[in-house]
CSV table of C-alpha atoms and ligand atoms in Angstrom, one decimal:
chain,number,residue,atom,x,y,z
J,1249,MET,CA,171.5,140.7,180.9
J,1250,ALA,CA,169.5,139.8,178.0
J,1251,THR,CA,165.5,139.6,178.1
J,1252,GLU,CA,163.9,136.6,176.2
J,1253,LEU,CA,161.3,138.0,173.4
J,1254,LYS,CA,159.5,135.0,172.4
J,1255,SER,CA,156.8,134.6,169.6
J,1256,SER,CA,156.7,138.5,169.7
J,1257,LYS,CA,155.2,140.5,166.9
J,1258,TYR,CA,158.7,141.3,165.6
J,1259,ARG,CA,160.0,139.4,162.8
J,1260,CYS,CA,163.9,138.6,162.2
J,1261,PRO,CA,164.6,140.6,158.5
J,1262,GLN,CA,167.2,138.0,158.2
J,1263,CYS,CA,165.4,134.8,158.6
J,1264,GLY,CA,161.6,135.5,159.7
J,1265,ALA,CA,161.8,134.1,163.3
J,1266,GLY,CA,160.2,135.8,166.0
J,1267,ASP,CA,162.1,134.9,169.0
J,1268,PHE,CA,164.8,137.5,169.9
J,1269,SER,CA,167.3,137.8,173.0
J,1270,VAL,CA,167.4,141.4,174.0
J,1271,THR,CA,169.7,144.0,175.6
J,1272,THR,CA,169.8,147.4,175.8
J,1273,THR,CA,172.3,147.7,173.0
J,1274,GLN,CA,171.3,144.8,170.8
J,1275,TRP,CA,168.7,142.3,169.8
J,1276,ARG,CA,169.8,139.0,168.9
J,1277,CYS,CA,167.6,136.7,166.6
J,1278,ASP,CA,167.4,133.4,168.3
J,1279,ALA,CA,167.0,131.4,165.3
J,1280,CYS,CA,169.8,132.7,163.0
J,1281,GLY,CA,172.0,134.3,165.5
J,1282,GLN,CA,171.9,137.7,163.5
J,1283,ALA,CA,172.5,140.7,166.1
J,1284,PHE,CA,170.8,143.9,165.4
J,1285,ALA,CA,172.4,146.8,167.0
J,1286,CYS,CA,170.5,149.4,168.8
J,1287,ALA,CA,170.5,153.2,168.5
J,1288,SER,CA,169.2,154.9,171.6
J,1289,GLY,CA,167.8,151.8,172.9
J,1290,ILE,CA,165.6,151.7,169.3
J,1291,PRO,CA,166.5,148.3,167.4
J,1292,ARG,CA,167.9,148.5,164.1
J,1293,LEU,CA,165.6,145.6,162.7
J,1294,PHE,CA,166.8,145.9,158.9
J,1295,VAL,CA,169.8,144.6,156.7
J,1296,GLU,CA,171.6,147.6,155.4
J,1297,ALA,CA,172.7,145.6,152.0
J,1298,ARG,CA,169.2,144.6,151.3
J,1299,LEU,CA,167.6,148.3,151.6
J,1300,GLY,CA,166.5,149.9,148.1
J,1301,SER,CA,168.9,152.5,146.5
J,1302,GLN,CA,166.4,155.3,146.6
J,1303,ASP,CA,165.8,154.6,150.5
J,1304,ARG,CA,169.4,154.6,151.3
J,1305,LYS,CA,169.8,157.9,149.3
J,1306,LEU,CA,166.9,159.7,150.8
J,1307,ARG,CA,167.9,158.5,154.3
J,1308,ASP,CA,171.5,159.6,153.9
J,1309,THR,CA,171.0,163.0,151.7
J,1310,PHE,CA,167.6,163.8,153.0
J,1311,TYR,CA,166.2,162.4,156.6
J,1312,ASP,CA,169.5,162.1,158.3
J,1313,GLY,CA,170.7,165.1,156.6
J,1314,LEU,CA,169.8,169.1,156.6
J,1315,PHE,CA,166.2,168.4,156.0
J,1316,GLY,CA,165.5,166.0,158.7
J,1317,ARG,CA,167.4,167.8,161.4
J,1318,LEU,CA,165.4,171.0,160.5
J,1319,TYR,CA,161.9,169.0,159.6
J,1320,GLN,CA,159.9,170.7,162.0
J,1321,VAL,CA,160.6,174.0,160.2
J,1322,MET,CA,161.3,172.7,156.7
J,1323,MET,CA,158.0,170.7,156.1
J,1324,PRO,CA,155.7,173.9,157.0
J,1325,ALA,CA,157.9,176.1,154.7
J,1326,ILE,CA,157.5,173.8,151.6
J,1327,VAL,CA,153.8,173.9,152.0
J,1328,MET,CA,153.3,177.4,152.8
J,1329,PRO,CA,151.6,178.2,149.1
J,1330,VAL,CA,148.9,175.9,150.4
J,1331,ARG,CA,148.2,176.9,153.7
J,1332,PRO,CA,146.0,179.5,155.1
J,1333,LEU,CA,147.9,182.9,155.5
J,1334,ALA,CA,147.1,183.0,159.4
J,1335,MET,CA,149.3,179.6,159.7
J,1336,SER,CA,152.1,180.3,157.2
J,1337,TRP,CA,152.9,183.9,157.4
J,1338,PRO,CA,156.1,183.4,159.6
J,1339,TYR,CA,157.4,181.1,156.8
J,1340,TRP,CA,156.6,184.1,154.5
J,1341,ILE,CA,158.4,186.3,156.3
J,1342,ALA,CA,161.4,184.1,156.2
J,1343,TYR,CA,161.0,183.7,152.6
J,1344,GLY,CA,160.9,187.4,151.9
J,1345,VAL,CA,164.0,187.9,154.0
J,1346,VAL,CA,165.9,185.2,152.1
J,1347,VAL,CA,164.6,186.3,148.6
J,1348,ALA,CA,165.7,190.1,149.7
J,1349,VAL,CA,169.1,189.1,150.9
J,1350,LEU,CA,169.8,187.2,147.4
J,1351,LEU,CA,168.7,190.1,145.2
J,1352,GLY,CA,170.8,192.4,147.8
J,1353,LEU,CA,173.4,190.3,147.3
J,1354,VAL,CA,173.5,190.6,143.4
J,1355,VAL,CA,172.7,194.1,143.4
J,1356,GLY,CA,175.4,194.5,145.4
J,1357,LEU,CA,177.9,192.4,143.3
J,1358,VAL,CA,177.0,194.5,140.2
J,1359,ASP,CA,177.6,197.9,142.1
J,1360,ALA,CA,180.9,196.8,143.5
J,1361,LEU,CA,182.2,195.6,140.0
J,1362,ALA,CA,181.0,199.1,138.4
J,1363,SER,CA,182.5,201.1,140.8
J,1364,GLY,CA,186.0,199.1,141.2
J,1365,ALA,CA,185.6,197.8,144.7
J,1366,PHE,CA,186.6,194.4,143.9
J,1367,ALA,CA,187.7,193.2,147.0
J,1368,LEU,CA,184.0,193.7,148.2
J,1369,ALA,CA,182.8,192.2,144.9
J,1370,GLY,CA,184.9,189.1,145.9
J,1371,LEU,CA,183.3,188.8,149.0
J,1372,LEU,CA,179.8,189.1,147.8
J,1373,ALA,CA,180.7,186.8,144.9
J,1374,ALA,CA,181.7,183.9,147.6
J,1375,ALA,CA,178.7,184.7,149.6
J,1376,LEU,CA,176.5,184.2,146.5
J,1377,ALA,CA,178.3,181.0,145.6
J,1378,VAL,CA,177.8,179.6,149.0
J,1379,ALA,CA,174.2,180.2,148.6
J,1380,GLY,CA,174.0,178.8,145.2
J,1381,TRP,CA,175.9,175.8,146.2
J,1382,LEU,CA,173.3,175.1,149.2
J,1383,LEU,CA,170.3,175.6,146.6
J,1384,SER,CA,171.9,173.3,144.4
J,1385,ARG,CA,172.0,170.8,146.8
J,1386,GLN,CA,168.4,171.1,148.0
J,1387,ARG,CA,166.8,171.6,144.5
J,1388,TYR,CA,163.2,171.7,146.0
J,1389,LEU,CA,164.4,175.0,147.5
J,1390,LEU,CA,165.8,176.5,144.5
J,1391,HIS,CA,162.5,176.0,142.9
J,1392,LEU,CA,160.0,176.9,146.0
J,1393,MET,CA,162.0,180.7,145.4
J,1394,TRP,CA,160.2,181.0,142.1
J,1395,VAL,CA,157.2,179.2,142.2
J,1396,ALA,CA,155.9,179.9,145.7
J,1397,VAL,CA,154.1,183.5,145.3
J,1398,PRO,CA,152.4,182.4,141.7
J,1399,ALA,CA,151.5,179.3,143.0
J,1400,TRP,CA,149.8,180.6,146.1
J,1401,LEU,CA,148.3,183.4,144.0
J,1402,SER,CA,146.8,180.8,141.7
J,1403,LEU,CA,145.5,178.4,144.7
J,1404,SER,CA,144.0,181.1,146.4
J,1405,ARG,CA,141.8,182.1,143.7
J,1406,LYS,CA,139.8,178.9,143.6
J,1407,PRO,CA,139.3,177.1,147.2
J,1408,TYR,CA,139.4,173.5,147.0
J,1409,ALA,CA,136.2,171.6,148.3
J,1410,PRO,CA,137.1,167.8,148.8
J,1411,PRO,CA,134.7,164.9,147.9
J,1412,GLU,CA,135.5,164.0,151.2
J,1413,SER,CA,137.6,165.7,153.8
J,1414,PHE,CA,140.8,164.7,155.6
J,1415,ALA,CA,138.7,165.2,159.0
J,1416,GLN,CA,135.8,163.0,157.3
J,1417,VAL,CA,138.0,160.0,156.1
J,1418,HIS,CA,139.6,159.6,159.4
J,1419,GLU,CA,136.1,159.8,161.0
J,1420,ARG,CA,134.9,157.1,158.9
J,1421,VAL,CA,137.9,155.2,159.8
J,1422,LEU,CA,138.2,155.7,163.7
J,1423,ALA,CA,134.4,155.9,164.5
J,1424,PRO,CA,134.1,152.1,164.6
J,1425,LEU,CA,137.7,151.4,165.7
J,1426,ARG,CA,136.6,153.7,168.9
J,1427,SER,CA,133.7,151.1,169.7
J,1428,ALA,CA,135.9,148.0,168.9
J,1429,GLY,CA,135.4,146.8,172.6
J,1430,ARG,CA,139.0,145.3,172.8
J,1431,ARG,CA,142.5,146.7,172.9
J,1432,LEU,CA,143.8,147.4,169.3
J,1433,GLN,CA,147.5,147.1,167.8
J,1434,VAL,CA,148.1,150.1,165.8
J,1435,LEU,CA,151.5,150.4,163.5
J,1436,ASP,CA,152.6,153.7,162.0
J,1437,VAL,CA,155.0,152.9,158.7
J,1438,SER,CA,157.3,155.7,158.3
J,1439,THR,CA,156.5,157.5,161.4
J,1440,GLY,CA,159.3,160.4,161.5
J,1441,SER,CA,158.7,162.6,164.1
J,1442,CYS,CA,155.2,160.6,165.2
J,1443,ASN,CA,153.6,163.9,164.2
J,1444,SER,CA,151.0,162.2,162.2
J,1445,LEU,CA,150.5,159.5,164.7
J,1446,TYR,CA,150.0,161.8,167.6
J,1447,LYS,CA,147.8,164.2,166.0
J,1448,HIS,CA,145.0,162.5,163.8
J,1449,GLY,CA,142.9,160.9,166.3
J,1450,TRP,CA,144.5,157.9,166.9
J,1451,MET,CA,145.5,158.7,170.4
J,1452,ASP,CA,141.9,158.2,171.4
J,1453,LEU,CA,141.6,154.5,170.7
J,1454,ASP,CA,142.1,152.0,173.1
J,1455,ALA,CA,145.6,150.8,171.7
J,1456,ASP,CA,149.1,149.8,171.8
J,1457,TYR,CA,151.2,151.7,169.5
J,1458,THR,CA,154.1,150.5,167.3
J,1459,ALA,CA,156.1,153.0,165.1
J,1460,ILE,CA,158.7,152.3,162.6
J,1461,ASP,CA,161.2,154.6,160.7
J,1462,LEU,CA,164.4,154.3,158.6
J,1463,SER,CA,166.0,157.4,159.8
J,1464,GLU,CA,167.5,157.7,163.2
J,1465,THR,CA,167.3,161.6,163.0
J,1466,MET,CA,163.6,161.4,162.4
J,1467,LEU,CA,162.9,158.5,164.9
J,1468,LYS,CA,164.7,160.4,167.4
J,1469,GLN,CA,162.7,163.4,167.2
J,1470,GLY,CA,159.4,161.0,167.4
J,1471,SER,CA,160.8,159.4,170.3
J,1472,ASP,CA,161.4,162.8,172.2
J,1473,MET,CA,157.9,164.0,171.3
J,1474,MET,CA,156.2,160.7,172.5
J,1475,SER,CA,157.8,160.5,175.9
J,1476,ALA,CA,157.1,164.4,176.5
J,1477,ALA,CA,153.5,163.4,175.8
J,1478,GLY,CA,153.7,160.5,177.7
J,1479,VAL,CA,152.6,157.7,175.1
J,1480,PRO,CA,154.4,154.5,175.1
J,1481,VAL,CA,155.1,153.5,171.9
J,1482,ASP,CA,157.2,150.6,170.5
J,1483,LEU,CA,160.0,152.3,168.1
J,1484,VAL,CA,161.7,150.2,165.4
J,1485,LEU,CA,164.4,151.4,163.0
J,1486,GLY,CA,163.2,149.5,160.0
J,1487,ASP,CA,162.4,149.5,156.1
J,1488,ALA,CA,158.8,149.8,155.3
J,1489,MET,CA,159.4,147.2,152.1
J,1490,GLU,CA,160.8,144.7,154.5
J,1491,LEU,CA,158.6,145.4,157.5
J,1492,PRO,CA,160.1,143.3,160.7
J,1493,PHE,CA,156.6,142.4,162.0
J,1494,GLN,CA,155.0,139.2,161.7
J,1495,THR,CA,152.1,138.5,159.2
J,1496,ASP,CA,148.5,139.5,160.5
J,1497,SER,CA,149.7,141.6,163.5
J,1498,PHE,CA,148.2,144.8,163.6
J,1499,ASP,CA,144.4,146.0,163.5
J,1500,VAL,CA,145.4,149.6,162.0
J,1501,VAL,CA,148.2,149.9,159.7
J,1502,LEU,CA,149.0,153.9,158.8
J,1503,SER,CA,151.6,155.7,156.9
J,1504,TYR,CA,151.7,159.6,156.2
J,1505,GLY,CA,153.6,161.1,153.5
J,1506,ALA,CA,156.2,158.1,152.6
J,1507,VAL,CA,154.8,155.6,150.3
J,1508,ASN,CA,155.3,157.6,147.3
J,1509,GLY,CA,159.1,158.2,147.8
J,1510,LEU,CA,160.0,154.7,148.5
J,1511,THR,CA,162.2,152.7,146.1
J,1512,ASP,CA,159.2,150.5,145.4
J,1513,PRO,CA,155.9,151.9,146.8
J,1514,SER,CA,153.9,148.6,145.8
J,1515,LYS,CA,155.9,146.3,147.8
J,1516,ALA,CA,155.3,148.7,150.8
J,1517,ILE,CA,151.9,148.6,150.4
J,1518,ALA,CA,152.0,144.7,150.2
J,1519,GLU,CA,154.0,144.9,153.1
J,1520,MET,CA,151.3,147.1,155.2
J,1521,ALA,CA,148.8,144.5,154.1
J,1522,ARG,CA,150.7,141.5,155.2
J,1523,VAL,CA,151.1,142.5,158.6
J,1524,ALA,CA,147.6,143.8,159.0
J,1525,LYS,CA,145.2,141.5,160.6
J,1526,PRO,CA,142.6,139.9,158.6
J,1527,GLY,CA,139.7,142.5,158.8
J,1528,GLY,CA,142.2,145.2,159.8
J,1529,VAL,CA,142.4,148.9,158.0
J,1530,LEU,CA,145.2,150.3,156.1
J,1531,LEU,CA,145.1,154.2,155.8
J,1532,PHE,CA,147.8,155.9,154.0
J,1533,LEU,CA,148.2,159.8,152.9
J,1534,ASP,CA,150.4,161.1,150.2
J,1535,GLU,CA,150.9,163.4,147.4
J,1536,GLN,CA,148.8,163.4,144.5
J,1537,ILE,CA,147.5,166.4,142.5
J,1538,TYR,CA,143.8,167.2,141.7
J,1539,ASP,CA,142.6,167.1,138.2
J,1540,ALA,CA,141.7,171.1,138.2
J,1541,ALA,CA,145.5,172.2,138.6
J,1542,THR,CA,146.7,174.9,136.8
J,1543,ALA,CA,150.1,174.8,134.8
J,1544,VAL,CA,152.1,176.5,137.9
J,1545,GLU,CA,150.4,174.6,140.5
J,1546,ARG,CA,151.4,171.6,138.5
J,1547,ALA,CA,155.2,173.2,138.4
J,1548,TYR,CA,155.0,173.6,142.3
J,1549,PHE,CA,153.8,170.1,142.5
J,1550,MET,CA,156.8,168.3,140.3
J,1551,LYS,CA,159.5,170.6,141.3
J,1552,VAL,CA,159.0,171.1,144.9
J,1553,LEU,CA,156.2,168.9,146.8
J,1554,SER,CA,156.7,165.7,144.9
J,1555,SER,CA,160.1,166.2,143.8
J,1556,HIS,CA,161.8,163.6,145.7
J,1557,ASN,CA,159.4,160.9,145.0
J,1558,VAL,CA,159.2,157.8,142.8
J,1559,ILE,CA,155.6,157.7,141.8
J,1560,HIS,CA,153.5,161.0,142.0
J,1561,ARG,CA,149.8,159.3,142.7
J,1562,CYS,CA,148.2,156.5,144.5
J,1563,PRO,CA,149.4,153.3,142.9
J,1564,VAL,CA,145.9,151.9,143.2
J,1565,GLU,CA,146.1,149.2,140.4
J,1566,THR,CA,149.1,147.4,142.1
J,1567,PHE,CA,147.3,146.7,145.2
J,1568,PRO,CA,147.8,143.2,146.5
J,1569,PRO,CA,144.3,141.0,146.0
J,1570,THR,CA,143.8,140.9,149.7
J,1571,LEU,CA,142.9,144.5,150.3
J,1572,THR,CA,139.2,145.3,149.9
J,1573,ASP,CA,136.9,148.4,150.1
J,1574,VAL,CA,139.6,150.5,148.5
J,1575,ARG,CA,138.9,154.0,148.5
J,1576,VAL,CA,141.1,157.1,147.4
J,1577,SER,CA,140.0,160.5,148.4
J,1578,GLN,CA,141.7,163.9,147.0
J,1579,VAL,CA,141.7,165.5,150.3
J,1580,TYR,CA,143.7,168.4,149.5
J,1581,GLN,CA,144.7,169.8,145.9
J,1582,PHE,CA,148.1,167.7,146.4
J,1583,TYR,CA,147.2,165.1,148.7
J,1584,TYR,CA,145.4,161.9,148.7
J,1585,ILE,CA,144.5,159.4,151.4
J,1586,CYS,CA,144.0,156.0,150.8
J,1587,THR,CA,141.8,153.6,152.9
J,1588,ALA,CA,141.5,149.7,152.4
J,1589,ARG,CA,140.4,146.7,154.5
J,1590,LYS,CA,142.3,143.4,154.2
J,1591,ALA,CA,139.9,140.6,153.7
J,1592,ALA,CA,138.9,138.5,156.7
N,614,SAM,C1,157.6,163.0,154.7
N,614,SAM,S1,158.4,162.1,156.2
N,614,SAM,C2,156.9,161.8,157.0
N,614,SAM,C3,157.0,161.6,158.7
N,614,SAM,C4,155.7,161.4,159.3
N,614,SAM,N1,154.9,160.1,158.6
N,614,SAM,C5,154.7,162.7,159.4
N,614,SAM,O1,153.6,162.6,159.1
N,614,SAM,O2,155.4,163.6,159.8
N,614,SAM,C6,158.6,160.5,155.4
N,614,SAM,C7,159.2,159.6,156.3
N,614,SAM,O3,159.7,158.2,155.9
N,614,SAM,C8,160.9,157.9,156.2
N,614,SAM,N2,161.2,156.8,155.3
N,614,SAM,C9,161.9,156.6,154.3
N,614,SAM,N3,162.3,156.0,153.4
N,614,SAM,C10,161.7,154.7,154.4
N,614,SAM,C11,161.7,153.5,154.5
N,614,SAM,N4,162.4,152.7,153.4
N,614,SAM,N5,161.5,152.7,155.6
N,614,SAM,C12,161.0,153.4,156.4
N,614,SAM,N6,160.6,154.5,156.5
N,614,SAM,C13,161.2,155.4,155.4
N,614,SAM,C14,161.6,159.0,156.5
N,614,SAM,O4,162.8,158.7,157.3
N,614,SAM,C15,160.9,160.0,156.8
N,614,SAM,O5,160.7,160.0,158.3
N,615,ZN,ZN1,167.0,135.4,162.2
């Protein structure tokens, strides 16, 4: 049986209307009749043909692929040169094992060829070919192999003191929200595993949560995590560049680690501004390198951390004029947080 969802926060990606007839397997727009199938009860509120080419490519090869399935392991591995050893040592051990195995294969191959053990040489060459094929498909891992140690050495020589820390930026935004005195609507764009939405203080608010992502693999992890934590959240499969939400719907619009990698980052920011209520706040984080970076740190940034991105810094000059109080804080060597307010 279908439930009627009338004049909701949702917006039909086909015609812009807000009324849907909802079942567990599909949402049908009352105005244009377009049906949107659900994946595990989560509506797919986007039109496949309208996705940007970069977004489709990243979803299909990255977030719905190996990287997305192993996201909880891959992400900390990629950032291990920036993290304190106390947090990242298991990844350094895994890295050491992988490098030792690869070197062992090369040495073994040379040795087998030199001693005429051609069957063994064939086996070792096949193993190396498989490793080479895997690394060529995940280029950032190939580059991580050679740049991890030099980047770590370079970074550990000079600790970074941000003008405003990650925690301070969050507190600046969260403090007035905690005393808002009314129930807030919070949206997390490109929420992935819902990790950042859950972790950075947003759960302390008196709020309803909505979270959107394009990848089923990633959003399934978010759904599992939020259910395990007992946090009700409206999950949507959709496109950050065409948010399926009505204009002026949210008090807070967040996004962590996604904007720079979208086909059109400026369009996504304009969409985040559109769905924010007048007076609402935007906060988003992504990759941007600090001014004092060394050559090896730049190589690590461009070849590993920011390698899948379309832009490599906050595109502040393209913000819509509705955004005021714009502040960009370089919170870590390789990450900025941008905060802004939609004009009231
Ligand atoms: C690096 S992950 C960040 C996930 C999460 N925000 C976090 O902090 O862990 C980037 C996310 O952006 C999502 N994404 C990529 N293109 C998107 C698009 N066009 N619309 C919505 N989400 C998108 C990916 O599926 C992925 O989950
Ligand atoms: Zn419609």
